[in-house]
Amino acid sequence: MNTANIFNIQKFSVHDGPGIRTTVFFKGCPLKCLWCHNPESQNINTQILYDRDKCVLCGTCEKICHKKAIKIENNKLTTDESCDCCGQCVIYCIQGARQIAGKVYTVDDVMKEVLKDRVFYEKSSGGVTLSGGEPLIHIDFVEELLKKLKDNNIHTAVDTCGAVSFENLKRAAKYTDVFLYDIKLMDDEKHVEFIGMSNKLILENIIKLSEIHNNINLRMPIIEGVNGDEEHIIKTIEFIEGLNISKVNLLPYHDIAKHKYKKLGKVYEDDRMSKPSDEKMQKFKEMFENKGYKAKIGG
Ligand code: SF4
Ligand code: SF4
């Protein structure tokens, strides 16, 4: 039986494809984008998030932890590696200072959940979006899920970073109505610096995908300090010429996920990134429109 670690099934999503959608967020991603707004998605394993600001150091979690993984010393709570993410401390913490990210689902578990909102998909021409993390690293699960969604006449979208084997994209393409394909940086050196790997595979894959699929929405985060320059837009426009790109979404940077980094014990490097101006976003949008692309600011 195919299973996958999923950290959220978000209902009434309106930024992840057409209409009202349910978005299924998978854990695990080959990229490490500095600005990632789902940092709990990067690790494929289940994780415990801890909010120091909500914790009153009552000691309940320390007492109930069956692994003795939690220690409170000198007004500081730590959780060691023996934690098996059983989730008991999350249930017992009445302050809501502990959260669990990740739960193993079967395809039928997900189908049961997403079918509850079928009426909203039908009324709004919406559907189900697979996102993450990178859904296509769970290809056996994703292929089975997409097929079941199509068997139920539900519109499907796959939000991908493209940094996977092309075989995985090909298997998903058969049952995917629209791909939301992220291109973050055209400059490969910067790609390595800000994302942790080369963009070569991502760019090769979108060319190949365009040969077998005719509905690809390009998703481009725009971040001042990373890629908020005209050169990046010009290079992207040159690169996508001749590809089957049906729409371009320009996504201005925001830092609303900053708090999650703290809860995961990670550093958020916000001094390197900022929001681009509205004027700049408008200009970038017009640059795509002038080349005949349908472009939108936002998802
Ligand atoms: S139970 Fe919650 S509030 Fe109490 S020590 Fe643990 S994390 Fe802090
Ligand atoms: S998730 Fe379970 S094992 Fe981990 S710290 Fe909480 S109670 Fe202990």
Tab-separated table of C-alpha atoms and ligand atoms in Angstrom:
chain	number	residue	atom	x	y	z
A	1	MET	CA	0.000	0.000	0.000
A	2	ASN	CA	1.351	3.433	-0.938
A	3	THR	CA	1.763	5.876	1.937
A	4	ALA	CA	3.221	9.394	2.191
A	5	ASN	CA	4.061	11.858	4.927
A	6	ILE	CA	1.721	14.858	4.627
A	7	PHE	CA	1.851	17.904	6.891
A	8	ASN	CA	-1.332	19.708	5.915
A	9	ILE	CA	-4.516	19.249	3.924
A	10	GLN	CA	-5.699	22.799	3.426
A	11	LYS	CA	-9.306	23.416	2.520
A	12	PHE	CA	-10.718	26.417	0.607
A	13	SER	CA	-7.420	27.333	-0.957
A	14	VAL	CA	-7.720	29.993	-3.684
A	15	HIS	CA	-4.054	30.562	-4.600
A	16	ASP	CA	-3.012	27.102	-5.764
A	17	GLY	CA	-4.738	26.809	-9.125
A	18	PRO	CA	-8.216	27.627	-10.480
A	19	GLY	CA	-11.339	27.903	-8.304
A	20	ILE	CA	-11.723	26.682	-4.752
A	21	ARG	CA	-9.267	23.898	-4.031
A	22	THR	CA	-8.024	21.533	-1.394
A	23	THR	CA	-4.228	21.597	-1.267
A	24	VAL	CA	-2.360	18.539	-0.044
A	25	PHE	CA	1.095	19.433	1.312
A	26	PHE	CA	3.695	16.657	1.196
A	27	LYS	CA	6.826	16.523	3.331
A	28	GLY	CA	10.294	16.380	1.800
A	29	CYS	CA	11.963	18.644	-0.762
A	30	PRO	CA	15.262	18.468	-2.689
A	31	LEU	CA	15.577	22.286	-2.532
A	32	LYS	CA	16.453	24.485	0.419
A	33	CYS	CA	15.154	27.917	-0.625
A	34	LEU	CA	16.257	30.604	1.800
A	35	TRP	CA	12.753	32.134	1.835
A	36	CYS	CA	10.764	28.852	1.917
A	37	HIS	CA	7.370	29.637	3.442
A	38	ASN	CA	6.849	26.000	4.435
A	39	PRO	CA	10.143	25.176	6.201
A	40	GLU	CA	8.415	22.257	7.936
A	41	SER	CA	8.045	20.727	4.468
A	42	GLN	CA	11.769	20.410	3.752
A	43	ASN	CA	12.468	17.384	5.943
A	44	ILE	CA	10.654	14.236	4.794
A	45	ASN	CA	10.277	13.003	8.369
A	46	THR	CA	7.675	14.042	10.927
A	47	GLN	CA	8.899	16.885	13.171
A	48	ILE	CA	7.900	18.550	16.433
A	49	LEU	CA	7.718	22.353	16.421
A	50	TYR	CA	8.178	24.172	19.726
A	51	ASP	CA	7.008	27.731	20.402
A	52	ARG	CA	9.095	29.192	23.241
A	53	ASP	CA	6.842	32.259	23.391
A	54	LYS	CA	3.794	30.156	24.309
A	55	CYS	CA	5.595	27.763	26.666
A	56	VAL	CA	5.156	28.473	30.405
A	57	LEU	CA	7.674	25.749	31.396
A	58	CYS	CA	4.994	23.884	33.356
A	59	GLY	CA	6.858	20.583	32.932
A	60	THR	CA	3.852	18.499	31.819
A	61	CYS	CA	5.476	17.416	28.569
A	62	GLU	CA	8.694	16.498	30.389
A	63	LYS	CA	6.721	14.224	32.728
A	64	ILE	CA	4.628	12.440	30.108
A	65	CYS	CA	7.288	11.909	27.403
A	66	HIS	CA	7.762	8.138	27.099
A	67	LYS	CA	11.242	8.624	25.633
A	68	LYS	CA	12.414	11.071	28.312
A	69	ALA	CA	13.389	13.272	25.371
A	70	ILE	CA	12.334	16.576	26.965
A	71	LYS	CA	14.441	18.341	29.597
A	72	ILE	CA	13.752	21.620	31.368
A	73	GLU	CA	16.883	23.086	32.904
A	74	ASN	CA	17.780	26.671	33.742
A	75	ASN	CA	14.427	27.915	32.413
A	76	LYS	CA	15.078	26.305	29.057
A	77	LEU	CA	13.277	23.399	27.404
A	78	THR	CA	15.161	21.104	25.056
A	79	THR	CA	14.066	18.030	23.112
A	80	ASP	CA	16.749	15.490	22.268
A	81	GLU	CA	17.111	13.086	19.350
A	82	SER	CA	15.410	10.201	21.141
A	83	CYS	CA	12.036	11.868	20.373
A	84	ASP	CA	10.063	9.541	18.086
A	85	CYS	CA	7.397	12.149	17.262
A	86	CYS	CA	4.655	10.160	18.993
A	87	GLY	CA	2.765	13.446	19.431
A	88	GLN	CA	1.756	12.924	23.080
A	89	CYS	CA	3.378	16.175	24.247
A	90	VAL	CA	1.375	18.034	21.586
A	91	ILE	CA	-1.855	16.649	23.043
A	92	TYR	CA	-0.868	17.351	26.663
A	93	CYS	CA	0.448	20.897	26.169
A	94	ILE	CA	-2.569	23.066	26.936
A	95	GLN	CA	-0.632	26.202	25.941
A	96	GLY	CA	-0.404	25.008	22.341
A	97	ALA	CA	3.377	25.403	22.465
A	98	ARG	CA	4.049	22.116	20.685
A	99	GLN	CA	2.910	21.161	17.207
A	100	ILE	CA	3.457	18.114	15.049
A	101	ALA	CA	4.281	18.468	11.345
A	102	GLY	CA	3.683	15.306	9.383
A	103	LYS	CA	1.288	12.381	9.418
A	104	VAL	CA	1.429	9.235	7.328
A	105	TYR	CA	-1.583	8.903	5.006
A	106	THR	CA	-2.744	6.247	2.591
A	107	VAL	CA	-4.193	7.348	-0.754
A	108	ASP	CA	-7.660	6.373	0.477
A	109	ASP	CA	-7.207	8.549	3.607
A	110	VAL	CA	-6.494	11.558	1.371
A	111	MET	CA	-9.345	10.728	-1.017
A	112	LYS	CA	-11.781	10.520	1.905
A	113	GLU	CA	-10.685	13.961	3.072
A	114	VAL	CA	-10.691	15.739	-0.296
A	115	LEU	CA	-14.011	14.269	-1.457
A	116	LYS	CA	-15.754	16.051	1.436
A	117	ASP	CA	-15.401	19.333	-0.497
A	118	ARG	CA	-16.379	18.064	-3.906
A	119	VAL	CA	-19.392	20.396	-4.069
A	120	PHE	CA	-17.083	23.444	-3.760
A	121	TYR	CA	-14.864	22.203	-6.584
A	122	GLU	CA	-17.910	21.722	-8.800
A	123	LYS	CA	-19.402	25.153	-8.051
A	124	SER	CA	-16.109	27.036	-8.559
A	125	SER	CA	-14.352	24.983	-11.272
A	126	GLY	CA	-11.806	24.145	-8.605
A	127	GLY	CA	-10.217	20.877	-7.574
A	128	VAL	CA	-7.268	19.396	-5.729
A	129	THR	CA	-3.660	20.634	-5.757
A	130	LEU	CA	-0.679	18.545	-4.696
A	131	SER	CA	2.037	20.713	-3.191
A	132	GLY	CA	4.706	20.606	-0.521
A	133	GLY	CA	7.577	20.230	-0.160
A	134	GLU	CA	7.889	18.428	-3.443
A	135	PRO	CA	4.985	16.058	-4.122
A	136	LEU	CA	6.743	14.257	-6.978
A	137	ILE	CA	9.353	12.677	-4.710
A	138	HIS	CA	6.388	10.539	-3.555
A	139	ILE	CA	5.635	9.484	-7.130
A	140	ASP	CA	4.046	6.060	-6.475
A	141	PHE	CA	1.622	7.649	-4.017
A	142	VAL	CA	1.046	10.738	-6.178
A	143	GLU	CA	0.378	8.746	-9.336
A	144	GLU	CA	-2.197	6.584	-7.557
A	145	LEU	CA	-3.825	9.637	-5.939
A	146	LEU	CA	-3.988	11.623	-9.196
A	147	LYS	CA	-5.509	8.662	-11.008
A	148	LYS	CA	-8.200	8.282	-8.337
A	149	LEU	CA	-8.953	12.016	-8.497
A	150	LYS	CA	-9.375	11.825	-12.274
A	151	ASP	CA	-11.549	8.691	-11.908
A	152	ASN	CA	-13.764	10.934	-9.738
A	153	ASN	CA	-13.730	13.758	-12.330
A	154	ILE	CA	-11.824	16.120	-10.043
A	155	HIS	CA	-9.548	18.778	-11.562
A	156	THR	CA	-5.903	18.187	-10.593
A	157	ALA	CA	-2.957	20.550	-10.181
A	158	VAL	CA	0.616	19.640	-9.254
A	159	ASP	CA	2.837	22.333	-7.765
A	160	THR	CA	6.418	21.242	-8.457
A	161	CYS	CA	9.917	22.651	-8.091
A	162	GLY	CA	10.930	20.477	-11.050
A	163	ALA	CA	14.030	19.097	-9.296
A	164	VAL	CA	13.022	15.466	-9.742
A	165	SER	CA	13.644	12.735	-12.281
A	166	PHE	CA	11.795	13.529	-15.533
A	167	GLU	CA	10.266	10.060	-15.308
A	168	ASN	CA	8.350	11.256	-12.215
A	169	LEU	CA	6.986	14.301	-14.066
A	170	LYS	CA	5.981	12.073	-16.965
A	171	ARG	CA	4.121	9.638	-14.719
A	172	ALA	CA	2.238	12.498	-13.022
A	173	ALA	CA	1.549	14.329	-16.312
A	174	LYS	CA	-0.877	11.647	-17.457
A	175	TYR	CA	-3.354	12.601	-14.704
A	176	THR	CA	-2.493	16.291	-14.142
A	177	ASP	CA	-4.684	19.052	-15.584
A	178	VAL	CA	-2.285	21.870	-14.748
A	179	PHE	CA	1.307	22.029	-13.554
A	180	LEU	CA	2.322	24.933	-11.316
A	181	TYR	CA	6.031	24.915	-12.147
A	182	ASP	CA	8.441	27.041	-10.111
A	183	ILE	CA	11.359	28.856	-11.681
A	184	LYS	CA	13.218	30.771	-9.014
A	185	LEU	CA	16.535	31.855	-10.464
A	186	MET	CA	17.997	31.769	-13.972
A	187	ASP	CA	21.518	32.470	-12.718
A	188	ASP	CA	22.946	29.088	-11.747
A	189	GLU	CA	25.540	30.402	-9.289
A	190	LYS	CA	22.857	32.300	-7.405
A	191	HIS	CA	20.616	29.232	-7.594
A	192	VAL	CA	23.259	27.237	-5.756
A	193	GLU	CA	23.818	30.079	-3.269
A	194	PHE	CA	20.164	30.710	-2.371
A	195	ILE	CA	18.573	27.324	-3.063
A	196	GLY	CA	21.329	24.827	-2.417
A	197	MET	CA	21.531	23.158	-5.832
A	198	SER	CA	22.008	23.870	-9.542
A	199	ASN	CA	19.006	24.879	-11.696
A	200	LYS	CA	20.133	22.640	-14.589
A	201	LEU	CA	17.733	19.745	-13.937
A	202	ILE	CA	14.800	22.125	-13.300
A	203	LEU	CA	15.326	23.958	-16.602
A	204	GLU	CA	15.878	20.743	-18.570
A	205	ASN	CA	12.717	19.245	-17.100
A	206	ILE	CA	10.421	22.153	-17.988
A	207	ILE	CA	11.574	21.935	-21.615
A	208	LYS	CA	10.801	18.197	-21.690
A	209	LEU	CA	7.508	18.655	-19.820
A	210	SER	CA	6.417	21.285	-22.307
A	211	GLU	CA	6.781	18.684	-25.071
A	212	ILE	CA	4.240	16.356	-23.441
A	213	HIS	CA	1.904	18.738	-21.552
A	214	ASN	CA	0.105	21.852	-22.716
A	215	ASN	CA	-0.975	23.473	-19.465
A	216	ILE	CA	1.993	24.706	-17.454
A	217	ASN	CA	1.676	27.744	-15.204
A	218	LEU	CA	5.022	29.296	-14.404
A	219	ARG	CA	5.334	30.389	-10.765
A	220	MET	CA	8.053	32.909	-9.977
A	221	PRO	CA	8.732	34.179	-6.467
A	222	ILE	CA	10.170	37.700	-6.688
A	223	ILE	CA	12.508	38.562	-3.844
A	224	GLU	CA	14.469	41.770	-3.457
A	225	GLY	CA	18.069	40.796	-2.744
A	226	VAL	CA	17.744	37.460	-4.589
A	227	ASN	CA	16.083	37.837	-7.997
A	228	GLY	CA	14.302	41.206	-7.970
A	229	ASP	CA	16.149	42.463	-11.050
A	230	GLU	CA	15.154	42.974	-14.676
A	231	GLU	CA	17.954	40.742	-15.889
A	232	HIS	CA	16.299	37.735	-14.237
A	233	ILE	CA	12.984	38.539	-15.926
A	234	ILE	CA	14.617	39.092	-19.340
A	235	LYS	CA	16.513	35.791	-19.076
A	236	THR	CA	13.343	33.952	-18.021
A	237	ILE	CA	11.366	35.401	-20.946
A	238	GLU	CA	14.139	34.360	-23.351
A	239	PHE	CA	14.273	30.895	-21.827
A	240	ILE	CA	10.522	30.151	-21.994
A	241	GLU	CA	10.124	31.296	-25.593
A	242	GLY	CA	8.536	28.440	-27.519
A	243	LEU	CA	7.522	26.509	-24.380
A	244	ASN	CA	3.892	25.669	-23.598
A	245	ILE	CA	3.450	28.240	-20.815
A	246	SER	CA	-0.225	29.089	-20.333
A	247	LYS	CA	0.186	31.630	-17.528
A	248	VAL	CA	2.842	33.350	-15.408
A	249	ASN	CA	2.280	34.015	-11.703
A	250	LEU	CA	4.635	36.528	-10.101
A	251	LEU	CA	4.681	35.982	-6.355
A	252	PRO	CA	6.034	38.893	-4.292
A	253	TYR	CA	8.146	37.907	-1.289
A	254	HIS	CA	6.603	37.940	2.179
A	255	ASP	CA	7.965	36.817	5.510
A	256	ILE	CA	4.808	35.482	7.147
A	257	ALA	CA	6.462	32.093	7.728
A	258	LYS	CA	9.308	33.596	9.759
A	259	HIS	CA	7.861	32.346	13.070
A	260	LYS	CA	7.984	28.738	11.841
A	261	TYR	CA	11.788	28.887	11.517
A	262	LYS	CA	12.097	29.766	15.190
A	263	LYS	CA	9.788	26.906	16.166
A	264	LEU	CA	11.962	24.498	14.158
A	265	GLY	CA	15.164	25.879	15.698
A	266	LYS	CA	16.251	27.254	12.302
A	267	VAL	CA	17.675	30.654	11.412
A	268	TYR	CA	15.642	32.857	9.055
A	269	GLU	CA	17.995	35.076	7.066
A	270	ASP	CA	15.588	37.958	6.569
A	271	ASP	CA	18.395	40.526	6.400
A	272	ARG	CA	19.162	39.175	2.906
A	273	MET	CA	15.606	39.404	1.533
A	274	SER	CA	12.844	41.986	1.244
A	275	LYS	CA	9.569	42.647	-0.524
A	276	PRO	CA	9.772	44.169	-4.020
A	277	SER	CA	7.847	47.406	-4.599
A	278	ASP	CA	4.378	47.321	-6.195
A	279	GLU	CA	5.780	49.382	-9.099
A	280	LYS	CA	8.469	46.798	-9.749
A	281	MET	CA	5.989	43.915	-9.659
A	282	GLN	CA	3.753	45.776	-12.108
A	283	LYS	CA	6.712	46.400	-14.421
A	284	PHE	CA	7.733	42.723	-14.379
A	285	LYS	CA	4.132	41.726	-15.103
A	286	GLU	CA	4.045	44.077	-18.095
A	287	MET	CA	7.335	42.645	-19.377
A	288	PHE	CA	5.662	39.230	-19.655
A	289	GLU	CA	2.431	40.685	-21.068
A	290	ASN	CA	4.365	42.577	-23.731
A	291	LYS	CA	5.655	39.225	-24.944
A	292	GLY	CA	2.109	37.857	-25.155
A	293	TYR	CA	1.955	35.940	-21.860
A	294	LYS	CA	-1.013	35.979	-19.509
A	295	ALA	CA	0.571	37.277	-16.290
A	296	LYS	CA	-0.711	37.870	-12.779
A	297	ILE	CA	0.750	39.229	-9.553
A	298	GLY	CA	-0.048	36.646	-6.894
A	299	GLY	CA	-1.175	33.014	-7.026
B	1	SF4	S1	3.620	21.248	28.310
B	1	SF4	FE1	3.737	22.997	26.904
B	1	SF4	S2	3.822	24.779	28.244
B	1	SF4	FE2	4.303	23.000	29.515
B	1	SF4	S3	6.551	22.848	29.438
B	1	SF4	FE3	5.775	21.550	27.814
B	1	SF4	S4	5.774	22.869	25.988
B	1	SF4	FE4	5.932	24.214	27.771
B	2	SF4	S1	6.643	13.712	20.454
B	2	SF4	FE1	6.564	12.003	21.949
B	2	SF4	S2	8.682	11.310	22.105
B	2	SF4	FE2	8.744	13.341	21.151
B	2	SF4	S3	9.040	14.762	22.836
B	2	SF4	FE3	6.838	14.622	22.494
B	2	SF4	S4	6.126	13.010	23.905
B	2	SF4	FE4	8.353	12.822	23.727
